[in-house]
Amino acid sequence: MIQNKILKKIKEYDTIIIHGHIRPDGDCLGSQLGLKSIIKNTYKNKNVYVVGGKSEYLSFLGDVDQIDDQAFEGALSIIVDTANLDRVSDQRYNLSKEIIKIDHHIPVEDYGNYAWVGQVSSASEMVASLLLDFPKLKIDEAGATALYTGMVTDTGRFRFSGVNSNTMKTAGMLIDKGANPSEIDGYLSKESLNVIRLKGYVLSNFKMTKEGFAYATISKDIKEQFMVSDEDASSMVSVIGNIEGFPVWALFIEYDNEIRIRLRSNGPKIDQLANKYNGGGHALASGASIASFDDVEVFALDVDDLLKEWKK
């Protein structure tokens, strides 16, 4: 079992550095911080660091560590919730002695000396399952909170299709270890007045195609106008989701050098389309990118082609 090999490697190294993907979401930071908690609470003398991007929205979980290049010498890097290496937020993983991949996405790139890829609801569920499979492992309340948050956010509060009885069993175990569902929901449900106003803008300006694709665009100017963060803008993908007759929806968000696409579906499989546009992910939830807003119409036509095939 690959989990045994991963734990053997964790025991072997004195320094372990845990990476995630760029623009980290709840599952990314949750699995990073949760894994750190498991290692630190089980193996007291190890140096364990979480590196990469931050998230204001998830600041209640804790912060990432700031380390210099020297820390990577002879270290083990573990990359979580990241299907391909170009999306790793701290690229210094290549300074480490060995690399382990822990991911739940449809495989895009085979990397690492060891890879644990599971088709489950979240990377956080994978990390948390170690506690069930290896009872000697320990975690503190903060770690359980991080993993539960990762599971909650990546499953749409346990509503998405990847949720099963194992997911709920794992979530229950994390509650027993200190995760407080109502407290976590309180953190995740708070919205600023600016976010509420942006939501109104998206609802007033999204577009629809004849075949059933709903989408909205958020430029840098719009983010500045409403004084919202990139995270706030990204959260708007759920605002236009699940509209009757529109099984695929997307949000196009402008960053410095690209337009990132948050693509969702409640029917057609969209991961192959995302792969075509420099992305990937799950069958019903993926990410992609285009060079400019001029390419939105081309992308929409490809979605319509996908929808036509799906309807046959």
XYZ file of N, CA and C in Angstrom, residues 64-290:
681
model
N 1.283 30.083 6.609
C 2.355 29.281 6.021
C 3.679 29.725 6.615
N 4.713 28.923 6.417
C 6.036 29.206 6.969
C 6.922 29.884 5.934
N 7.836 30.695 6.414
C 8.827 31.350 5.563
C 10.179 30.687 5.833
N 10.727 30.022 4.842
C 12.001 29.329 5.020
C 12.936 29.674 3.868
N 14.232 29.541 4.111
C 15.203 29.839 3.056
C 15.565 28.570 2.292
N 16.311 28.741 1.224
C 16.656 27.615 0.354
C 17.404 26.504 1.091
N 18.186 26.879 2.077
C 19.017 25.912 2.789
C 18.175 24.829 3.468
N 16.949 25.183 3.851
C 16.073 24.223 4.541
C 15.726 23.028 3.664
N 15.820 23.196 2.350
C 15.449 22.126 1.423
C 16.548 21.083 1.239
N 17.756 21.397 1.666
C 18.871 20.476 1.475
C 18.650 19.193 2.280
N 18.595 18.061 1.590
C 18.386 16.784 2.253
C 16.983 16.593 2.794
N 16.041 17.420 2.345
C 14.673 17.373 2.874
C 13.758 16.539 1.983
N 12.601 16.206 2.525
C 11.528 15.552 1.783
C 10.449 16.589 1.501
N 10.106 16.771 0.233
C 8.998 17.647 -0.132
C 7.766 16.813 -0.435
N 6.640 17.189 0.162
C 5.359 16.540 -0.114
C 4.447 17.578 -0.763
N 3.971 17.265 -1.962
C 3.116 18.184 -2.708
C 1.690 17.647 -2.669
N 0.768 18.443 -2.143
C -0.619 17.992 -1.990
C -1.550 18.766 -2.919
N -2.618 18.101 -3.323
C -3.734 18.726 -4.052
C -3.298 19.428 -5.335
N -2.278 18.915 -6.003
C -1.725 19.576 -7.187
C -1.431 18.533 -8.260
N -2.148 18.649 -9.386
C -2.050 17.617 -10.423
C -0.787 17.725 -11.266
N -0.273 18.951 -11.452
C 0.915 19.121 -12.297
C 1.886 20.117 -11.676
N 3.161 19.912 -11.976
C 4.225 20.633 -11.278
C 4.239 22.135 -11.536
N 3.775 22.578 -12.706
C 3.836 24.015 -12.969
C 2.849 24.812 -12.117
N 1.945 24.105 -11.415
C 0.992 24.789 -10.540
C 1.426 24.779 -9.072
N 2.586 24.201 -8.776
C 3.084 24.217 -7.399
C 3.480 25.645 -7.038
N 3.002 26.125 -5.911
C 3.194 27.549 -5.610
C 4.617 27.886 -5.188
N 5.311 26.976 -4.566
C 6.719 27.196 -4.219
C 7.534 26.177 -5.004
N 8.206 26.663 -6.036
C 8.904 25.772 -6.966
C 10.225 25.224 -6.422
N 10.536 25.516 -5.194
C 11.790 25.034 -4.619
C 11.727 23.554 -4.223
N 10.616 22.895 -4.499
C 10.537 21.453 -4.229
C 11.689 20.711 -4.903
N 12.169 21.265 -6.043
C 13.240 20.572 -6.779
C 14.591 20.662 -6.065
N 14.653 21.395 -4.952
C 15.873 21.434 -4.149
C 15.905 20.304 -3.125
N 14.777 19.648 -2.933
C 14.683 18.573 -1.948
C 15.302 17.278 -2.476
N 15.565 16.374 -1.567
C 16.169 15.100 -1.949
C 15.154 14.195 -2.630
N 13.922 14.152 -2.092
C 12.868 13.331 -2.681
C 11.532 14.086 -2.637
N 10.609 13.661 -3.505
C 9.303 14.318 -3.625
C 8.202 13.258 -3.550
N 7.158 13.575 -2.798
C 5.970 12.733 -2.726
C 4.774 13.539 -3.206
N 3.948 12.935 -4.008
C 2.718 13.555 -4.510
C 1.511 12.913 -3.820
N 0.632 13.763 -3.252
C -0.639 13.305 -2.690
C -1.728 14.143 -3.340
N -2.554 13.515 -4.169
C -3.514 14.295 -4.961
C -4.776 13.490 -5.244
N -5.879 14.194 -5.445
C -7.154 13.525 -5.709
C -7.738 13.898 -7.072
N -6.988 14.624 -7.882
C -7.482 15.005 -9.207
C -7.261 13.896 -10.234
N -7.979 14.002 -11.335
C -7.722 13.109 -12.458
C -6.265 13.307 -12.878
N -5.472 12.236 -13.003
C -4.041 12.383 -13.284
C -3.760 13.198 -14.551
N -2.887 14.188 -14.419
C -2.457 15.014 -15.540
C -0.969 14.814 -15.791
N -0.202 14.788 -14.708
C 1.256 14.644 -14.821
C 1.752 13.686 -13.750
N 2.528 12.722 -14.155
C 3.110 11.749 -13.223
C 4.429 12.313 -12.711
N 4.473 12.684 -11.443
C 5.702 13.244 -10.897
C 5.928 12.712 -9.484
N 7.138 12.935 -8.996
C 7.485 12.523 -7.646
C 8.105 11.142 -7.591
N 8.895 10.913 -6.533
C 9.468 9.592 -6.306
C 8.402 8.598 -5.856
N 7.374 9.132 -5.202
C 6.229 8.329 -4.782
C 4.970 9.155 -5.038
N 3.934 8.506 -5.525
C 2.692 9.222 -5.830
C 1.493 8.446 -5.298
N 0.692 9.132 -4.508
C -0.567 8.581 -4.004
C -1.681 9.419 -4.621
N -2.359 8.876 -5.606
C -3.429 9.581 -6.302
C -4.721 8.801 -6.091
N -5.674 9.409 -5.424
C -6.929 8.731 -5.119
C -8.118 9.473 -5.668
N -9.078 8.766 -6.205
C -10.294 9.379 -6.724
C -11.301 9.528 -5.583
N -11.031 10.457 -4.710
C -11.895 10.733 -3.562
C -12.274 12.207 -3.574
N -13.077 12.606 -2.601
C -13.671 13.946 -2.632
C -12.661 15.066 -2.495
N -11.556 14.825 -1.805
C -10.603 15.909 -1.533
C -9.261 15.335 -1.100
N -8.232 16.146 -1.243
C -6.924 15.758 -0.724
C -6.967 15.701 0.802
N -7.784 16.560 1.385
C -7.922 16.548 2.848
C -8.498 15.237 3.350
N -9.447 14.670 2.596
C -9.985 13.364 2.980
C -8.896 12.300 2.911
N -8.039 12.383 1.886
C -6.947 11.421 1.769
C -6.018 11.508 2.975
N -5.604 12.722 3.314
C -4.694 12.907 4.454
C -5.368 12.449 5.742
N -6.637 12.816 5.927
C -7.362 12.437 7.143
C -7.528 10.928 7.250
N -7.645 10.248 6.112
C -7.832 8.789 6.138
C -6.631 8.074 6.747
N -5.469 8.723 6.745
C -4.295 8.126 7.382
C -4.555 7.881 8.867
N -5.332 8.762 9.484
C -5.635 8.625 10.908
C -6.504 7.396 11.177
N -7.343 7.051 10.208
C -8.184 5.863 10.338
C -7.396 4.590 10.057
N -6.523 4.664 9.063
C -5.765 3.478 8.657
C -4.582 3.180 9.576
N -4.061 4.225 10.225
C -2.890 4.057 11.095
C -3.190 4.713 12.447
N -3.842 3.996 13.350
C -4.317 4.566 14.618
C -3.236 5.186 15.504
N -1.973 4.845 15.271
C -0.907 5.425 16.096
C -0.600 6.874 15.714
N -1.062 7.304 14.554
C -0.854 8.697 14.155
C -1.704 9.612 15.015
N -1.186 10.815 15.276
C -1.873 11.765 16.148
C -2.114 13.087 15.413
N -3.096 13.832 15.889
C -3.404 15.147 15.326
C -3.974 16.015 16.435
N -3.756 17.316 16.351
C -4.355 18.212 17.346
C -5.625 18.846 16.786
N -6.275 19.658 17.599
C -7.545 20.275 17.205
C -7.386 21.164 15.980
N -6.295 21.916 15.915
C -6.069 22.810 14.773
C -5.917 22.006 13.481
N -5.229 20.873 13.565
C -5.063 20.034 12.391
C -6.371 19.419 11.937
N -7.180 18.959 12.898
C -8.491 18.395 12.565
C -9.384 19.458 11.938
N -9.300 20.673 12.445
C -10.074 21.785 11.886
C -9.663 22.064 10.448
N -8.356 22.042 10.198
C -7.851 22.304 8.843
C -8.347 21.237 7.863
N -8.259 19.973 8.245
C -8.685 18.900 7.352
C -10.196 18.912 7.135
N -10.950 19.166 8.181
C -12.413 19.236 8.039
C -12.792 20.396 7.123
N -12.117 21.525 7.273
C -12.380 22.680 6.414
C -12.071 22.345 4.963
N -10.960 21.649 4.737
C -10.616 21.239 3.377
C -11.675 20.344 2.768
N -12.202 19.423 3.556
C -13.254 18.538 3.065
C -14.546 19.304 2.780
N -14.913 20.188 3.688
C -16.150 20.963 3.530
C -16.107 21.828 2.274
N -15.000 22.522 2.070
C -14.923 23.455 0.945
C -14.834 22.741 -0.395
N -14.166 21.596 -0.452
C -13.998 20.917 -1.741
C -15.194 20.039 -2.114
N -16.098 19.846 -1.167
C -17.291 19.046 -1.459
C -18.550 19.905 -1.525
N -18.388 21.238 -1.466
C -19.568 22.095 -1.454
C -20.445 21.803 -0.253
N -19.787 21.681 0.915
C -20.474 21.323 2.155
C -21.159 19.956 2.033
N -20.407 19.020 1.473
C -20.809 17.614 1.331
C -21.985 17.413 0.376
N -22.072 18.268 -0.654
C -23.168 18.160 -1.622
C -22.741 17.561 -2.949
N -21.433 17.542 -3.246
C -20.980 17.133 -4.572
C -20.971 15.613 -4.724
N -20.862 15.166 -5.978
C -21.029 13.757 -6.302
C -19.937 12.852 -5.728
N -18.773 13.385 -5.416
C -17.694 12.555 -4.890
C -17.878 12.140 -3.444
N -18.883 12.672 -2.782
C -19.119 12.369 -1.370
C -19.732 10.972 -1.242
N -19.196 10.176 -0.311
C -19.747 8.856 -0.040
C -19.675 8.560 1.458
N -19.976 7.348 1.832
C -20.002 7.005 3.252
C -18.625 7.137 3.901
N -17.562 6.853 3.139
C -16.214 7.018 3.687
C -15.915 8.476 3.985
N -16.406 9.373 3.102
C -16.231 10.808 3.338
C -16.855 11.200 4.673
N -18.081 10.754 4.905
C -18.785 11.137 6.127
C -18.149 10.477 7.359
N -17.678 9.257 7.192
C -16.985 8.591 8.298
C -15.721 9.357 8.681
N -14.990 9.800 7.673
C -13.760 10.552 7.920
C -14.061 11.894 8.570
N -15.101 12.572 8.075
C -15.502 13.855 8.659
C -15.902 13.667 10.121
N -16.644 12.601 10.415
C -17.047 12.339 11.800
C -15.858 12.111 12.707
N -14.854 11.413 12.205
C -13.643 11.184 12.980
C -12.955 12.507 13.308
N -12.917 13.433 12.332
C -12.275 14.736 12.569
C -13.044 15.553 13.598
N -14.364 15.424 13.598
C -15.172 16.092 14.626
C -14.808 15.534 16.002
N -14.669 14.223 16.093
C -14.272 13.609 17.363
C -12.909 14.097 17.831
N -12.067 14.520 16.876
C -10.721 14.972 17.227
C -10.627 16.485 17.399
N -11.781 17.164 17.376
C -11.776 18.581 17.738
C -12.318 19.560 16.735
N -12.574 19.130 15.501
C -13.153 20.049 14.511
C -14.579 20.414 14.930
N -14.899 21.697 14.876
C -16.220 22.192 15.285
C -16.986 22.650 14.049
N -17.931 21.841 13.555
C -18.603 22.175 12.296
C -19.294 23.534 12.294
N -19.993 23.894 13.354
C -20.710 25.171 13.368
C -19.758 26.352 13.391
N -18.647 26.203 14.108
C -17.649 27.272 14.155
C -16.987 27.451 12.793
N -16.636 26.348 12.155
C -16.022 26.401 10.833
C -16.981 26.996 9.814
N -18.254 26.579 9.868
C -19.252 27.127 8.955
C -19.408 28.632 9.157
N -19.291 29.080 10.397
C -19.366 30.511 10.669
C -18.256 31.289 9.985
N -17.038 30.763 10.043
C -15.915 31.404 9.354
C -16.135 31.429 7.841
N -16.584 30.298 7.291
C -16.705 30.169 5.842
C -17.896 30.934 5.266
N -18.887 31.215 6.088
C -20.123 31.827 5.587
C -20.120 33.349 5.630
N -19.142 33.924 6.300
C -19.099 35.382 6.388
C -18.803 36.009 5.033
N -19.539 37.071 4.690
C -19.321 37.802 3.445
C -19.327 39.299 3.724
N -18.371 39.992 3.138
C -18.323 41.440 3.306
C -19.381 42.104 2.429
N -19.665 43.343 2.728
C -20.630 44.094 1.922
C -20.137 44.211 0.481
N -18.828 44.335 0.293
C -18.279 44.428 -1.061
C -18.524 43.142 -1.853
N -18.414 42.009 -1.167
C -18.662 40.725 -1.833
C -20.137 40.603 -2.216
N -21.007 41.033 -1.350
C -22.444 41.017 -1.651
C -22.731 41.872 -2.886
N -22.088 43.021 -2.969
C -22.292 43.903 -4.126
C -21.739 43.280 -5.412
N -20.593 42.603 -5.294
C -20.042 41.918 -6.457
C -20.981 40.804 -6.913
N -21.573 40.120 -5.975
C -22.536 39.065 -6.301
C -23.692 39.644 -7.121
N -24.160 40.819 -6.715
C -25.217 41.481 -7.471
C -24.789 41.825 -8.887
N -23.539 42.249 -9.024
C -23.004 42.572 -10.355
C -22.976 41.324 -11.236
N -22.498 40.202 -10.694
C -22.408 38.962 -11.466
C -23.798 38.500 -11.890
N -24.743 38.565 -10.990
C -26.114 38.147 -11.309
C -26.754 39.040 -12.364
N -26.322 40.276 -12.427
C -26.895 41.214 -13.397
C -26.199 41.172 -14.757
N -25.020 40.553 -14.809
C -24.220 40.655 -16.043
C -23.760 39.325 -16.637
N -24.178 38.200 -16.079
C -23.733 36.944 -16.670
C -24.446 36.699 -18.001
N -23.799 35.871 -18.836
C -24.318 35.599 -20.174
C -24.663 34.119 -20.310
N -25.476 33.811 -21.323
C -25.904 32.434 -21.557
C -25.846 32.130 -23.051
N -25.512 30.891 -23.371
C -25.540 30.460 -24.766
C -26.798 29.635 -25.024
N -27.100 29.446 -26.285
C -28.296 28.711 -26.679
C -28.242 27.250 -26.228
N -27.034 26.685 -26.166
C -26.897 25.268 -25.816
C -26.940 25.004 -24.314
N -26.769 26.068 -23.492
C -26.866 25.857 -22.052
C -25.604 26.120 -21.260
N -24.807 27.078 -21.701
C -23.593 27.471 -20.993
C -23.799 28.863 -20.405
N -23.670 28.986 -19.098
C -23.779 30.278 -18.413
C -22.388 30.704 -17.947
N -22.056 31.967 -18.145
C -20.727 32.412 -17.743
C -20.708 33.907 -17.429
N -19.723 34.282 -16.626
C -19.526 35.689 -16.266
C -18.046 36.009 -16.328
N -17.728 37.256 -16.562
C -16.337 37.717 -16.589
C -16.111 38.742 -15.484
N -14.950 38.642 -14.865
C -14.566 39.616 -13.831
C -13.173 40.123 -14.170
N -13.096 41.356 -14.605
C -11.810 41.972 -14.968
C -11.113 42.529 -13.733
N -9.866 42.910 -13.917
C -9.144 43.555 -12.815
C -9.820 44.866 -12.423
N -10.357 45.575 -13.404
C -11.066 46.831 -13.111
C -12.282 46.588 -12.228
N -13.003 45.503 -12.492
C -14.182 45.191 -11.688
C -13.759 44.833 -10.258
N -12.682 44.088 -10.122
C -12.193 43.754 -8.778
C -11.813 45.021 -8.012
N -11.197 45.958 -8.711
C -10.831 47.223 -8.071
C -12.073 48.054 -7.743
N -13.024 48.066 -8.666
C -14.249 48.849 -8.451
C -15.002 48.387 -7.205
N -15.078 47.063 -7.020
C -15.811 46.530 -5.880
C -14.912 46.274 -4.671
N -13.616 46.545 -4.832
C -12.641 46.423 -3.747
C -12.664 45.015 -3.137
N -12.530 44.014 -4.018
C -12.525 42.626 -3.572
C -11.207 41.956 -3.947
N -10.903 40.883 -3.262
C -9.676 40.140 -3.526
C -9.891 39.135 -4.660
N -8.797 38.538 -5.110
C -8.893 37.474 -6.111
C -9.726 36.306 -5.582
N -9.551 36.006 -4.293
C -10.343 34.931 -3.683
C -11.836 35.249 -3.712
N -12.163 36.489 -3.373
C -13.572 36.903 -3.390
C -14.151 36.745 -4.795
N -13.376 37.160 -5.787
C -13.841 37.052 -7.169
C -14.054 35.592 -7.553
N -13.122 34.730 -7.176
C -13.222 33.313 -7.521
C -14.455 32.655 -6.915
N -14.857 33.108 -5.749
C -16.011 32.499 -5.077
C -17.315 32.741 -5.825
N -17.311 33.653 -6.781
C -18.532 33.978 -7.520
C -18.971 32.882 -8.482
N -18.122 31.854 -8.673
C -18.504 30.790 -9.607
C -19.785 30.095 -9.156
N -20.004 30.023 -7.853
C -21.210 29.350 -7.358
C -22.468 30.187 -7.552
N -22.304 31.482 -7.780
C -23.453 32.382 -7.904
C -24.306 32.043 -9.126
N -23.650 31.614 -10.210
C -24.402 31.307 -11.431
C -24.490 29.799 -11.663
N -24.282 29.020 -10.612
C -24.330 27.573 -10.747
C -25.719 26.996 -10.613
N -25.922 25.868 -11.275
C -27.154 25.089 -11.149
C -28.417 25.834 -11.587
N -28.278 26.707 -12.584
C -29.452 27.347 -13.172
C -30.136 26.321 -14.074
N -31.422 26.158 -13.924
C -32.140 25.162 -14.708
C -31.932 25.403 -16.208
N -31.546 24.353 -16.909
C -31.318 24.441 -18.349
C -29.907 24.842 -18.732
N -29.032 25.060 -17.725
C -27.648 25.469 -17.995
C -26.701 24.587 -17.175
N -26.429 23.373 -17.710
C -25.658 22.395 -16.941
C -24.168 22.685 -16.825
N -23.648 23.641 -17.614
C -22.237 24.017 -17.500
C -22.150 25.511 -17.270
N -21.311 25.905 -16.352
C -21.135 27.329 -16.086
C -19.662 27.616 -15.771
N -19.290 28.872 -15.921
C -17.883 29.232 -15.720
C -17.740 30.686 -15.317
N -16.623 30.952 -14.676
C -16.240 32.306 -14.320
C -14.880 32.585 -14.940
N -14.763 33.686 -15.664
C -13.503 34.099 -16.281
C -12.955 35.271 -15.473
N -11.800 35.073 -14.842
C -11.243 36.081 -13.942
C -9.891 36.551 -14.460
N -9.721 37.845 -14.559
C -8.479 38.417 -15.080
C -7.419 38.538 -13.993
N -6.232 37.997 -14.306
C -5.046 38.175 -13.474
C -4.004 38.936 -14.293
N -2.796 39.053 -13.791
C -1.793 39.889 -14.456
C -1.456 39.399 -15.863
N -1.288 38.094 -16.032
C -0.806 37.592 -17.314
C -1.741 36.598 -17.993
N -2.933 36.415 -17.458
C -3.842 35.422 -18.024
C -5.257 35.640 -17.518
N -6.168 34.932 -18.151
C -7.547 34.863 -17.685
C -7.748 33.445 -17.166
N -7.998 33.301 -15.870
C -8.242 31.989 -15.297
C -9.723 31.656 -15.400
N -10.010 30.407 -15.729
C -11.387 29.947 -15.889
C -11.709 28.966 -14.772
N -12.765 29.254 -14.034
C -13.302 28.296 -13.070
C -14.511 27.656 -13.731
N -14.387 26.406 -14.075
C -15.372 25.700 -14.902
C -16.087 24.634 -14.071
N -17.419 24.616 -14.155
C -18.217 23.681 -13.369
C -19.307 23.041 -14.227
N -19.799 21.881 -13.784
C -20.841 21.167 -14.520
C -21.678 20.343 -13.557
N -22.936 20.157 -13.890
C -23.745 19.195 -13.145
C -24.212 18.063 -14.060
N -23.454 17.825 -15.125
C -23.788 16.746 -16.058
C -22.630 16.363 -16.964
N -22.355 17.168 -17.989
C -21.277 16.851 -18.935
C -19.910 16.837 -18.250
N -19.055 15.913 -18.676
C -17.697 15.867 -18.138
C -16.858 16.947 -18.816
N -16.217 17.777 -18.015
C -15.551 18.966 -18.537
C -14.035 18.931 -18.413
N -13.475 17.888 -17.808
C -12.040 17.895 -17.550
C -11.207 17.875 -18.827
N -11.685 17.158 -19.875
C -10.926 17.121 -21.122
C -10.908 18.484 -21.805
N -12.012 19.199 -21.712
C -12.049 20.557 -22.255
C -11.078 21.449 -21.491
N -11.031 21.304 -20.189
C -10.084 22.079 -19.387
C -8.649 21.764 -19.784
N -8.368 20.490 -20.045
C -7.018 20.109 -20.477
C -6.628 20.809 -21.768
N -7.590 20.985 -22.657
C -7.338 21.660 -23.932
C -6.921 23.104 -23.719
N -7.389 23.693 -22.629
C -7.082 25.093 -22.333
C -6.143 25.209 -21.126
N -5.072 24.437 -21.165
C -3.987 24.546 -20.175
C -4.467 24.361 -18.741
N -5.379 23.441 -18.547
C -5.897 23.213 -17.206
C -6.165 21.754 -16.950
N -7.102 21.511 -16.057
C -7.466 20.152 -15.703
C -8.249 20.159 -14.407
N -8.458 18.981 -13.857
C -9.195 18.883 -12.614
C -10.077 17.662 -12.575
N -11.303 17.853 -12.124
C -12.264 16.767 -11.988
C -13.238 16.762 -13.156
N -14.009 15.672 -13.232
C -14.967 15.535 -14.325
C -16.014 16.641 -14.303
N -16.371 17.120 -13.105
C -17.425 18.136 -13.000
C -16.940 19.464 -12.414
N -15.663 19.562 -12.117
C -15.112 20.808 -11.574
C -13.655 20.919 -11.997
N -13.370 21.886 -12.852
C -12.019 22.017 -13.400
C -11.602 23.481 -13.486
N -10.343 23.680 -13.781
C -9.809 25.009 -14.019
C -9.066 25.035 -15.338
N -8.990 26.197 -15.949
C -8.290 26.344 -17.231
C -7.845 27.792 -17.359
N -7.265 28.144 -18.515
C -6.838 29.531 -18.715
C -6.839 29.885 -20.189
N -7.035 31.173 -20.459
C -6.924 31.727 -21.806
C -6.082 32.986 -21.724
